[in-house]
Coordinates of C-alpha atoms and ligand atoms in Angstrom, one line a residue:
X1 CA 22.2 191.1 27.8
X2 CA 21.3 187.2 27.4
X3 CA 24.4 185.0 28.9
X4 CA 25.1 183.0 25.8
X5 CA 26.9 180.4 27.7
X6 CA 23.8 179.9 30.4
X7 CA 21.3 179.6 27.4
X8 CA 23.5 177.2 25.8
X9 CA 24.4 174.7 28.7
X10 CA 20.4 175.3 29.4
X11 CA 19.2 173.8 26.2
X12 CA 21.9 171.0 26.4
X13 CA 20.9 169.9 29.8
X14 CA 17.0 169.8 28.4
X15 CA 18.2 167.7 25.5
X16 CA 20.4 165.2 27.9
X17 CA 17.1 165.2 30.2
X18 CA 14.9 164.3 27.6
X19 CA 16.9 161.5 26.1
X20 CA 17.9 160.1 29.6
X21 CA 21.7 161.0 29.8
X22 CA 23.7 161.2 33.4
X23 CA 22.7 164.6 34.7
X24 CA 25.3 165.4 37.3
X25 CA 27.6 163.7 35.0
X26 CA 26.6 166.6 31.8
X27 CA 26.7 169.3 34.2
X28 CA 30.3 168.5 35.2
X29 CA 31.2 168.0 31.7
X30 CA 29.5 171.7 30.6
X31 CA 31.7 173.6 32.7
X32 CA 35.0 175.0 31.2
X33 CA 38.4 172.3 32.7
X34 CA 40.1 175.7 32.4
X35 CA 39.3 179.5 32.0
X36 CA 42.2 182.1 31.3
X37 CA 42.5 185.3 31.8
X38 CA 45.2 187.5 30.1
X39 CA 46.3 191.4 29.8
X40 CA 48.6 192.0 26.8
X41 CA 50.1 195.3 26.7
X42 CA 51.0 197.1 23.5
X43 CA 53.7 199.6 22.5
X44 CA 51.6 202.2 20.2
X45 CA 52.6 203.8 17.5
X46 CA 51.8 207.7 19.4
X47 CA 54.0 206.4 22.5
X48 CA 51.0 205.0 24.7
X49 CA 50.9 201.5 25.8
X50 CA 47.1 200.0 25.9
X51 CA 46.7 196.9 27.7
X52 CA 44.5 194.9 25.5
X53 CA 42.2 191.9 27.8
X54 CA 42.5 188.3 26.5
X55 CA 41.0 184.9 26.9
X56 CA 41.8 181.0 26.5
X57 CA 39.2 179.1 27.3
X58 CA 40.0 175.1 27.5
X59 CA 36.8 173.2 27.7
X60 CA 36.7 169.7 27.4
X61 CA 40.1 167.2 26.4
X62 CA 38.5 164.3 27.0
X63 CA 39.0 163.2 22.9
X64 CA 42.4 164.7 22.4
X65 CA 44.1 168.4 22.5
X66 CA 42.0 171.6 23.2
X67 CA 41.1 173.0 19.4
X68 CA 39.7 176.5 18.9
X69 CA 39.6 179.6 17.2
X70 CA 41.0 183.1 18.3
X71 CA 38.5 185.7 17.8
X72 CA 39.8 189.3 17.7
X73 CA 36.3 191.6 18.4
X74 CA 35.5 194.4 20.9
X75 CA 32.4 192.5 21.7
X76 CA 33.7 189.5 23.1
X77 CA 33.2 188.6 26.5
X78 CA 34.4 185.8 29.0
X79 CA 30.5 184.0 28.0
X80 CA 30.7 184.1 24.7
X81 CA 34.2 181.9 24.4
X82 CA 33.0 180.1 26.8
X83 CA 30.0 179.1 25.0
X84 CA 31.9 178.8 21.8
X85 CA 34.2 176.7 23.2
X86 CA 31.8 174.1 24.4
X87 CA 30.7 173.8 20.8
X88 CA 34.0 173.4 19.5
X89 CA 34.3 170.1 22.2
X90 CA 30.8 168.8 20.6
X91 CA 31.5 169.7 17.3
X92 CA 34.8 168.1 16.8
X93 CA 33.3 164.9 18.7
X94 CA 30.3 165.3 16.1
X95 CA 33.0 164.9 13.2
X96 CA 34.8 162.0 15.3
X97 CA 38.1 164.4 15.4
X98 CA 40.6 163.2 18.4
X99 CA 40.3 166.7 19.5
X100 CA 38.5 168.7 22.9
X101 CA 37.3 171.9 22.6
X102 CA 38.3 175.0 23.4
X103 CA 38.4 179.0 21.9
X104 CA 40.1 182.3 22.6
X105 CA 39.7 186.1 22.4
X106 CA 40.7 189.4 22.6
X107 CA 38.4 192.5 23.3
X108 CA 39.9 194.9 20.4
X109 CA 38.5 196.0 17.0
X110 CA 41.3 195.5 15.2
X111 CA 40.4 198.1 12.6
X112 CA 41.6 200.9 15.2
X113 CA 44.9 199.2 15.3
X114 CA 48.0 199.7 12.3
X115 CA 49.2 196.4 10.9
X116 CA 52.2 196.9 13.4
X117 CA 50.0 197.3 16.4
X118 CA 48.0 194.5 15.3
X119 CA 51.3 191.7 15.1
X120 CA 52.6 193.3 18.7
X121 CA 49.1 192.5 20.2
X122 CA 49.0 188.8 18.2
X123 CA 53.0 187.9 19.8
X124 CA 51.9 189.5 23.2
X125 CA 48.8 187.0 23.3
X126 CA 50.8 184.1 22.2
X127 CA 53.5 185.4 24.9
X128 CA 50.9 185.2 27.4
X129 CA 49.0 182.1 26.6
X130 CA 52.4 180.2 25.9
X131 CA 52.8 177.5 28.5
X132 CA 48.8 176.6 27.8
X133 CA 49.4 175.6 23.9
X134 CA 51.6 173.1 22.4
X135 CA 50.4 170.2 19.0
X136 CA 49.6 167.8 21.9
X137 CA 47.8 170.6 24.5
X138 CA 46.3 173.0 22.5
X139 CA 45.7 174.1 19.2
X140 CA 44.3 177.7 18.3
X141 CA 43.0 178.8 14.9
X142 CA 41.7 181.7 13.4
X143 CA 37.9 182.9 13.8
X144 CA 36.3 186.5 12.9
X145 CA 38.6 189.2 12.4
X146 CA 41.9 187.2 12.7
X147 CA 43.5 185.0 9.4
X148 CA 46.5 183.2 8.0
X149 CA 48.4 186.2 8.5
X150 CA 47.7 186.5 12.2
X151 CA 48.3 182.9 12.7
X152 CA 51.8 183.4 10.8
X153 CA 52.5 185.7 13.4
X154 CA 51.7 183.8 16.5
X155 CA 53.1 180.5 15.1
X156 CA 56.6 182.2 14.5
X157 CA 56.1 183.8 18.4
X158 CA 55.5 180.5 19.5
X159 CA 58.3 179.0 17.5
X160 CA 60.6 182.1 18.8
X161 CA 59.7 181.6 22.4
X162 CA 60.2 177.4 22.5
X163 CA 64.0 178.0 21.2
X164 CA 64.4 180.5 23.7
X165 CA 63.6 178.1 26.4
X166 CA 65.6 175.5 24.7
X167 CA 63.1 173.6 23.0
X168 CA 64.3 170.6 21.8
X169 CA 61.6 169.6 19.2
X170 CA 61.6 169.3 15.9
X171 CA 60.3 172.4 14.2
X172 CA 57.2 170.5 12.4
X173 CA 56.0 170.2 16.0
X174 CA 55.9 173.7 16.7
X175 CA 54.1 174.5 13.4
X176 CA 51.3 172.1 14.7
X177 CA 50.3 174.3 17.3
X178 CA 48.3 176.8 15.1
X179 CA 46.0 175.7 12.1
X180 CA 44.8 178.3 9.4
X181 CA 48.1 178.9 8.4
X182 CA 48.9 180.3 5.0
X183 CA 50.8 177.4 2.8
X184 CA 54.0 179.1 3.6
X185 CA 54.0 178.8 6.9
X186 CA 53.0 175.2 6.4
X187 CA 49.3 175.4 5.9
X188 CA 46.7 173.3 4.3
X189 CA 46.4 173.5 0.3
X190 CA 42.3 173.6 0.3
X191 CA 41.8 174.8 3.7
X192 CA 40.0 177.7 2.4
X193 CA 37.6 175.3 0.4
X194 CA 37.2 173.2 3.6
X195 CA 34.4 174.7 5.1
X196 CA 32.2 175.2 2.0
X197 CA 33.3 172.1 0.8
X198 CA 32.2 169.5 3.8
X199 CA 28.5 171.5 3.8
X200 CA 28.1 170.1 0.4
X201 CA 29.2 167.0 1.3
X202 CA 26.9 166.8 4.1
X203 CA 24.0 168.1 1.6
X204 CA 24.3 165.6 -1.3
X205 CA 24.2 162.9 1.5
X206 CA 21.3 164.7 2.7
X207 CA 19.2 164.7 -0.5
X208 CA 20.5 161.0 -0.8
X209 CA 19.0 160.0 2.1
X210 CA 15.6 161.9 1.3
X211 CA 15.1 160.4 -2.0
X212 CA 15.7 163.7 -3.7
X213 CA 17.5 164.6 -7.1
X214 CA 20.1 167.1 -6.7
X215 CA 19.3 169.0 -10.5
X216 CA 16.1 169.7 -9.0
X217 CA 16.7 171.6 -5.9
X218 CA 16.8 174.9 -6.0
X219 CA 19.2 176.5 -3.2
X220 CA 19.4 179.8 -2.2
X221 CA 22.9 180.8 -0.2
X222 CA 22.9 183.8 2.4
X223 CA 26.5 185.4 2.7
X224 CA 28.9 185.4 -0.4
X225 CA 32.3 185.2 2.3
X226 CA 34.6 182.1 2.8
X227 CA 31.7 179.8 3.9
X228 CA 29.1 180.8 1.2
X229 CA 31.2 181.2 -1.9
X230 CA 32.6 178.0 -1.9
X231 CA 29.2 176.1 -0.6
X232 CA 27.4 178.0 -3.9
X233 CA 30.4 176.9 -6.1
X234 CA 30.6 173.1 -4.8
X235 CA 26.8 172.9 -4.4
X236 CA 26.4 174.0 -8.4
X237 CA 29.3 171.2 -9.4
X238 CA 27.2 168.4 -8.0
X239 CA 24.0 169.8 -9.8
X240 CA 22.4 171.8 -7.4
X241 CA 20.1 175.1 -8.8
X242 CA 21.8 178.1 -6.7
X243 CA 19.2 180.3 -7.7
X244 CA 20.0 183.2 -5.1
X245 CA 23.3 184.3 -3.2
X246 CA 23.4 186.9 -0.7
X247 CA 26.0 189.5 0.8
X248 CA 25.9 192.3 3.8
X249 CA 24.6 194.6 1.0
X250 CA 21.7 192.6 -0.6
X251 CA 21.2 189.6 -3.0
X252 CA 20.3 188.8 -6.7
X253 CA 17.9 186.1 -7.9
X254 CA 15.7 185.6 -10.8
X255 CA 13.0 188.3 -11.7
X256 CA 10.2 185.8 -12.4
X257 CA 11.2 183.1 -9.7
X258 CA 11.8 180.9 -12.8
X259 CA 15.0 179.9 -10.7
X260 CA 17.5 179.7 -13.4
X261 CA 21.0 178.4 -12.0
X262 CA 23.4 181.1 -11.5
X263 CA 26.6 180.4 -12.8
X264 CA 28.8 181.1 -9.7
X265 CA 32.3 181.9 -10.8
X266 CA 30.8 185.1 -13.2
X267 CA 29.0 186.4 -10.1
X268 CA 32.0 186.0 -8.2
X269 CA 34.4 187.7 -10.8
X270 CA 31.2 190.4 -10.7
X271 CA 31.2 190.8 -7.2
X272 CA 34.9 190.8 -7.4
X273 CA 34.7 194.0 -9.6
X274 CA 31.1 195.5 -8.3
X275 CA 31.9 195.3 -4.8
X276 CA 28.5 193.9 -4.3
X277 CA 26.6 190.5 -5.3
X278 CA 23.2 192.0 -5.6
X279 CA 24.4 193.7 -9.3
X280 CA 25.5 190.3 -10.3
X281 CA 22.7 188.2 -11.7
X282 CA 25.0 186.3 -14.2
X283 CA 23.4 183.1 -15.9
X284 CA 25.0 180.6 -18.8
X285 CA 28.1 182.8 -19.2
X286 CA 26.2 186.2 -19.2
X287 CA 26.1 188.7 -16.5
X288 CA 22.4 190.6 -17.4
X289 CA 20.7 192.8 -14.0
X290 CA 17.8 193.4 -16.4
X291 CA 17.0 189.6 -15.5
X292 CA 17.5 189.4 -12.6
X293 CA 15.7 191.1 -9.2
X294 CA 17.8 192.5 -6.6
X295 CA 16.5 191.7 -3.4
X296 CA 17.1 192.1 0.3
X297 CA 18.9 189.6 2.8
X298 CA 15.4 189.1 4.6
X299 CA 13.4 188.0 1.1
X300 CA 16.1 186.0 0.5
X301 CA 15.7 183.9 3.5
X302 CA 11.5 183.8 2.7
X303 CA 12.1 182.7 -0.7
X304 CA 10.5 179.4 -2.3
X305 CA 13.5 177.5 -2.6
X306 CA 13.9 173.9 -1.5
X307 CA 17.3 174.4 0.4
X308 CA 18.3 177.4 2.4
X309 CA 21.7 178.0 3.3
X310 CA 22.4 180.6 5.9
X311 CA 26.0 181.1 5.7
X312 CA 26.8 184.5 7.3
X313 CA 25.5 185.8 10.5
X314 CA 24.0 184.0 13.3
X315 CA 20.4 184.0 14.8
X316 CA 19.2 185.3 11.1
X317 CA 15.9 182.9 11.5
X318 CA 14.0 183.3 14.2
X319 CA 10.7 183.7 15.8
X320 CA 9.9 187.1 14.1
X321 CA 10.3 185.2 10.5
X322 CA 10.3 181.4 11.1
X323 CA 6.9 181.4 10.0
X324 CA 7.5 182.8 6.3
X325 CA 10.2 180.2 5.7
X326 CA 9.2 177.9 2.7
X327 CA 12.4 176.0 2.4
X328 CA 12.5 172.3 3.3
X329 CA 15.7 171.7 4.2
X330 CA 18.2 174.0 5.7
X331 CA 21.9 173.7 5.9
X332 CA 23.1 176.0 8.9
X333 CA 26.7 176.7 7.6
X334 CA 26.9 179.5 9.7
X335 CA 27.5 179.5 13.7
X336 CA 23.6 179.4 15.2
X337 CA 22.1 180.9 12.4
X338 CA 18.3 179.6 13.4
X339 CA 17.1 180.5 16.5
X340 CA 16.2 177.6 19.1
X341 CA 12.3 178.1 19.1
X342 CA 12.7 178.6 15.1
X343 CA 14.6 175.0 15.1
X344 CA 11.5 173.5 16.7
X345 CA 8.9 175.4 15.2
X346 CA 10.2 174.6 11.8
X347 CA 11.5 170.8 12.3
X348 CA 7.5 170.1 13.7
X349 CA 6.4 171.3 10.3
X350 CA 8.9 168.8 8.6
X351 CA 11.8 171.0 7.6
X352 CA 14.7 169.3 7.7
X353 CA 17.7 170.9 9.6
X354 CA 21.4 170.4 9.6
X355 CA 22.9 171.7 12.5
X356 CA 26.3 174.3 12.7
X357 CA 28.3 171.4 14.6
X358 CA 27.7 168.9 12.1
X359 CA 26.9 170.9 8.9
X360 CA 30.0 173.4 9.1
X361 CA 32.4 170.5 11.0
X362 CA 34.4 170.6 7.5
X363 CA 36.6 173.2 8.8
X364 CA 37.6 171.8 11.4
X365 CA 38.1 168.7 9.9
X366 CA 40.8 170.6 7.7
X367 CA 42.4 172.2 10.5
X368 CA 43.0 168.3 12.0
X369 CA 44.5 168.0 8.5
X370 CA 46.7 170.7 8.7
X371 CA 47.7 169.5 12.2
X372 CA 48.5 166.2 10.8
X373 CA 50.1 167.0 8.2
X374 CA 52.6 169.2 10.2
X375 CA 53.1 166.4 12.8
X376 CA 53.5 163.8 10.0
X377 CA 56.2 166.5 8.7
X378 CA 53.9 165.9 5.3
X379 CA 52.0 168.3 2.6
X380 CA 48.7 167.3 1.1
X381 CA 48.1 168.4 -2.0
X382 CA 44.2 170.2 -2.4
X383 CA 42.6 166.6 -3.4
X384 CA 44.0 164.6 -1.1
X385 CA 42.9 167.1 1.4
X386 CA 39.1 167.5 -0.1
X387 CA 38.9 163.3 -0.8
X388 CA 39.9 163.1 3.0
X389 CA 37.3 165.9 4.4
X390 CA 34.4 163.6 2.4
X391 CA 35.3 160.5 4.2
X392 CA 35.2 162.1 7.1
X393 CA 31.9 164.4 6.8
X394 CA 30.1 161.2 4.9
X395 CA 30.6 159.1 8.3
X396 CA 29.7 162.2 10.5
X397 CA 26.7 162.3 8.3
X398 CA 25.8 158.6 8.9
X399 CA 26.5 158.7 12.5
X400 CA 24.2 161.3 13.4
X401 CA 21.4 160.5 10.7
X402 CA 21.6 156.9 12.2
X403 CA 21.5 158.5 15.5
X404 CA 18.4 160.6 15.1
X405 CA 16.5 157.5 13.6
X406 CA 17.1 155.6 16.8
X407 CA 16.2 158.5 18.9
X408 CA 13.2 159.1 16.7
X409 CA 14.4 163.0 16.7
X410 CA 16.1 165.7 15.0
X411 CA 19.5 166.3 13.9
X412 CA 20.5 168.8 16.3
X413 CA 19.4 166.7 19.4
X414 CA 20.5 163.6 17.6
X415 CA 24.3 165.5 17.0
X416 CA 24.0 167.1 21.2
X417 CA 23.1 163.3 22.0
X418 CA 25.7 161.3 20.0
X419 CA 28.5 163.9 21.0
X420 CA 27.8 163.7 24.3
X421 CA 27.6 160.0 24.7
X422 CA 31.0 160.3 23.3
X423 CA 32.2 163.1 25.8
X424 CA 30.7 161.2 28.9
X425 CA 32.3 157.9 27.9
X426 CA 28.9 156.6 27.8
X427 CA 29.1 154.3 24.3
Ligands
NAD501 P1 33.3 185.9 5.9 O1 33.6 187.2 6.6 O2 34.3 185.4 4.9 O3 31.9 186.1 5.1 C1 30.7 186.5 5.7 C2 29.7 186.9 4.6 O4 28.5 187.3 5.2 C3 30.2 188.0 3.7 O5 29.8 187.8 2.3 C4 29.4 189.2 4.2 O6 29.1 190.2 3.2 C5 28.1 188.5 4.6 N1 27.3 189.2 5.5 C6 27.7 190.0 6.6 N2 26.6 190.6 7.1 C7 25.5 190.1 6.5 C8 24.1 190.3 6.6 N3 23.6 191.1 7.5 N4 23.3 189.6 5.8 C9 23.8 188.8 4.8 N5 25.1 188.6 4.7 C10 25.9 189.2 5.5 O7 33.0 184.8 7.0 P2 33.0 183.2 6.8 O8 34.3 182.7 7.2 O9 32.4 182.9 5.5 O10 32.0 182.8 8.0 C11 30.6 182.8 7.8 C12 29.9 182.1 9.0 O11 30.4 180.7 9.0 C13 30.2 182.6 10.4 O12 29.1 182.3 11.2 C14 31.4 181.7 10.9 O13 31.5 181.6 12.3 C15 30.9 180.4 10.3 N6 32.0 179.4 10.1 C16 33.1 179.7 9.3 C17 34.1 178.7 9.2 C18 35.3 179.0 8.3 O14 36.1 178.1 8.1 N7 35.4 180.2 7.7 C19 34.0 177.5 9.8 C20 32.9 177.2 10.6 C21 31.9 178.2 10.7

């Protein structure tokens, strides 16, 4: 099995060579300021206890408090959070957060566990991680497999455990030590939205920049989830033509690639009922299949659309099909979804790229609300939360488009370069 996190601090170190940066002073930086290393036992409901192996992995907190996701997933390793966790530190310097990086794990599939099981294993990690996390140490989040329920759990652990020990701060304080909360647990109205939401933000300045009119771009959108729904459903509000969507089971576009806008919240309410997006071609207020052309995951990403927005898995373009890609700009909205020998094959023919740690920054960015909001002892409502995550994705946007024009490169190295000049302390 590749080493995630040697691949990645490989092609990091290349970029830093190449543009000239401090190398002893990016190696240091690449390595983890903390690794940790937990066992969580759990009562079960036959009698057994299992003991359940954790991780925290604190990277970087050069720009402020550790921030990263907790991944539940019986594939994780000790690599793979460490590798996510050094994108978390450049991604939140991408977006200009005052926030390090960091990320944490448990090896479990939580579908073996009941819902019971599944709290006692979220309170034991939080038990065991305790003294590591805090609003001004470090501040988890959900990733795959864990949600605003989980976090409600492991906030109230947390909250359980500082009164225990005779915390004497104020309880907005300790609700600022998790993000991704659900609003009653003092969690961000439009977090949900935030993700999707700063893509599109990202995209219109994108087709600003490039001269190009939003009504005639046609987008197709791989993965229907969090990420993709709301990127289809923003991107056809500003005008975009989101001619094909995408989940695990297939995708629907137009029978003739005549490319007529899909009107988003019918195939939602369709998917909603179906169970699946690829019997949902719904246009102008009509749900009709005879129209449309189910197709699978792989066409989708080969189809002749301007923008292609991989928003599900990563690693889905690559060198096996980066050469039957016909889209000109792609919006990586999911973690890695393009391969780094399809990123250079493709930006030398002229597709334009937006990378993961700029493109998908906008939930982050509403997980520093959430933080702030809770440390402010505040509540935004959903607009004030959306108006602020376009200020901030517009100036990401400018920073690193700015960047790559001085550097005369792309956006990924452009976005490696300018966070990294920011980690090292070099601008
Ligand atoms: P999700 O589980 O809500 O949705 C994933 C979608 O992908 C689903 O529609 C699923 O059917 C689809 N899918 C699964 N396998 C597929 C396949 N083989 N082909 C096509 N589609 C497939 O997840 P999400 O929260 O939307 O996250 C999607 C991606 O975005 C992940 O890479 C995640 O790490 C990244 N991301 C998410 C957030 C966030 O705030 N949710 C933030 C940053 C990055």
């Amino acid at each position: 099995m590749t080493d995630i996190f040697f691949e990645t601090k490989k092609s990091i170190l290349a970029i830093s060579k190449k543009f000239r940066l401090n190398q002893n002073a990016v190696k240091e930086f690449l390595e983890p300021n903390k690794i940790t290393e937990v066992k969580i036992p759990v009562n079960l409901e036959d009698g057994q206890v299992e003991i359940f192996q954790g991780f925290r992995i604190q990277h970087n907190n050069k720009l402020g408090p550790y921030k990263g996701g907790i991944r539940f997933h019986h594939n994780v390793t000790k690599e793979e959070i460490m590798a996510l966790s050094l994108w978390m530190s450049l991604k939140c310097a991408v977006a200009d957060l005052p926030y390090g990086g960091a990320k944490g794990g448990i090896i479990i599939d939580p579908k073996i566990l009941t819902e019971a099981e599944l709290e006692k294993l979220s309170r034991g990690y939080v038990r065991a991680i305790y003294d590591l996390i805090g609003a001004g140490k470090d501040v988890p989040a959900p990733d795959v497999n864990t949600n605003p329920k989980i976090m409600g759990w492991m906030v109230n652990e947390y909250i359980k455990i500082s009164k225990e020990k005779g915390s004497k701060l104020p309880e907005n304080l300790l609700y600022a030590t998790f993000t991704g909360k659900s609003e009653k647990d003092r969690g961000l109205a439009g977090r949900t939205e935030a993700t999707g939401f700063g893509g599109v933000v990202i995209l219109k300045e994108l087709v600003q920049k490039l001269g190009l009119k939003p009504e005639k771009q046609t987008v197709a959108v791989q993965g229907f989830g969090n990420v993709g729904q709301y990127f289809a459903q923003f991107a056809s509000d500003s005008g975009f033509k989101v001619v094909a969507v995408s989940d695990s089971k297939g995708a629907i576009t137009e029978k003739n690639h005549q490319f007529k806008a899909l009107d988003i919240p019918l195939v939602l309410k369709c998917k909603m009922e179906k169970g699946i997006v690829s019997g949902c071609y719904c246009v102008g207020g009509v749900c009709d299949l005879s129209r449309g052309r189910p197709i699978s995951n792989e066409e989708l990403l080969e189809l002749p659309v301007d923008i292609l927005v991989p928003s599900a898995l990563e690693n889905v373009i690559n060198k096996k099909n980066m050469k039957k890609i016909k889209a000109k700009i792609i919006i990586e909205m999911a973690n890695g979804p393009v391969s780094y020998e399809a990123y250079e094959y493709l930006t030398k023919k002229g597709v334009v790229i937006v990378p993961d740690i700029l493109a998908n920054a906008g939930g982050v960015t509403g997980s520093y609300l959430e933080w702030k909001q809770n440390i402010e002892n505040k509540k935004y409502t959903k607009d004030e939360t959306l108006k602020m995550i376009e200020g901030i994705m517009e100036l990401a946007f400018d920073n690193i488009w700015n960047e790559a024009k001085r550097l005369k490169t792309h956006l990924k190295e452009a976005s490696t370069v300018h966070a990294l000049k920011k980690l090292l302390g070099d601008n």
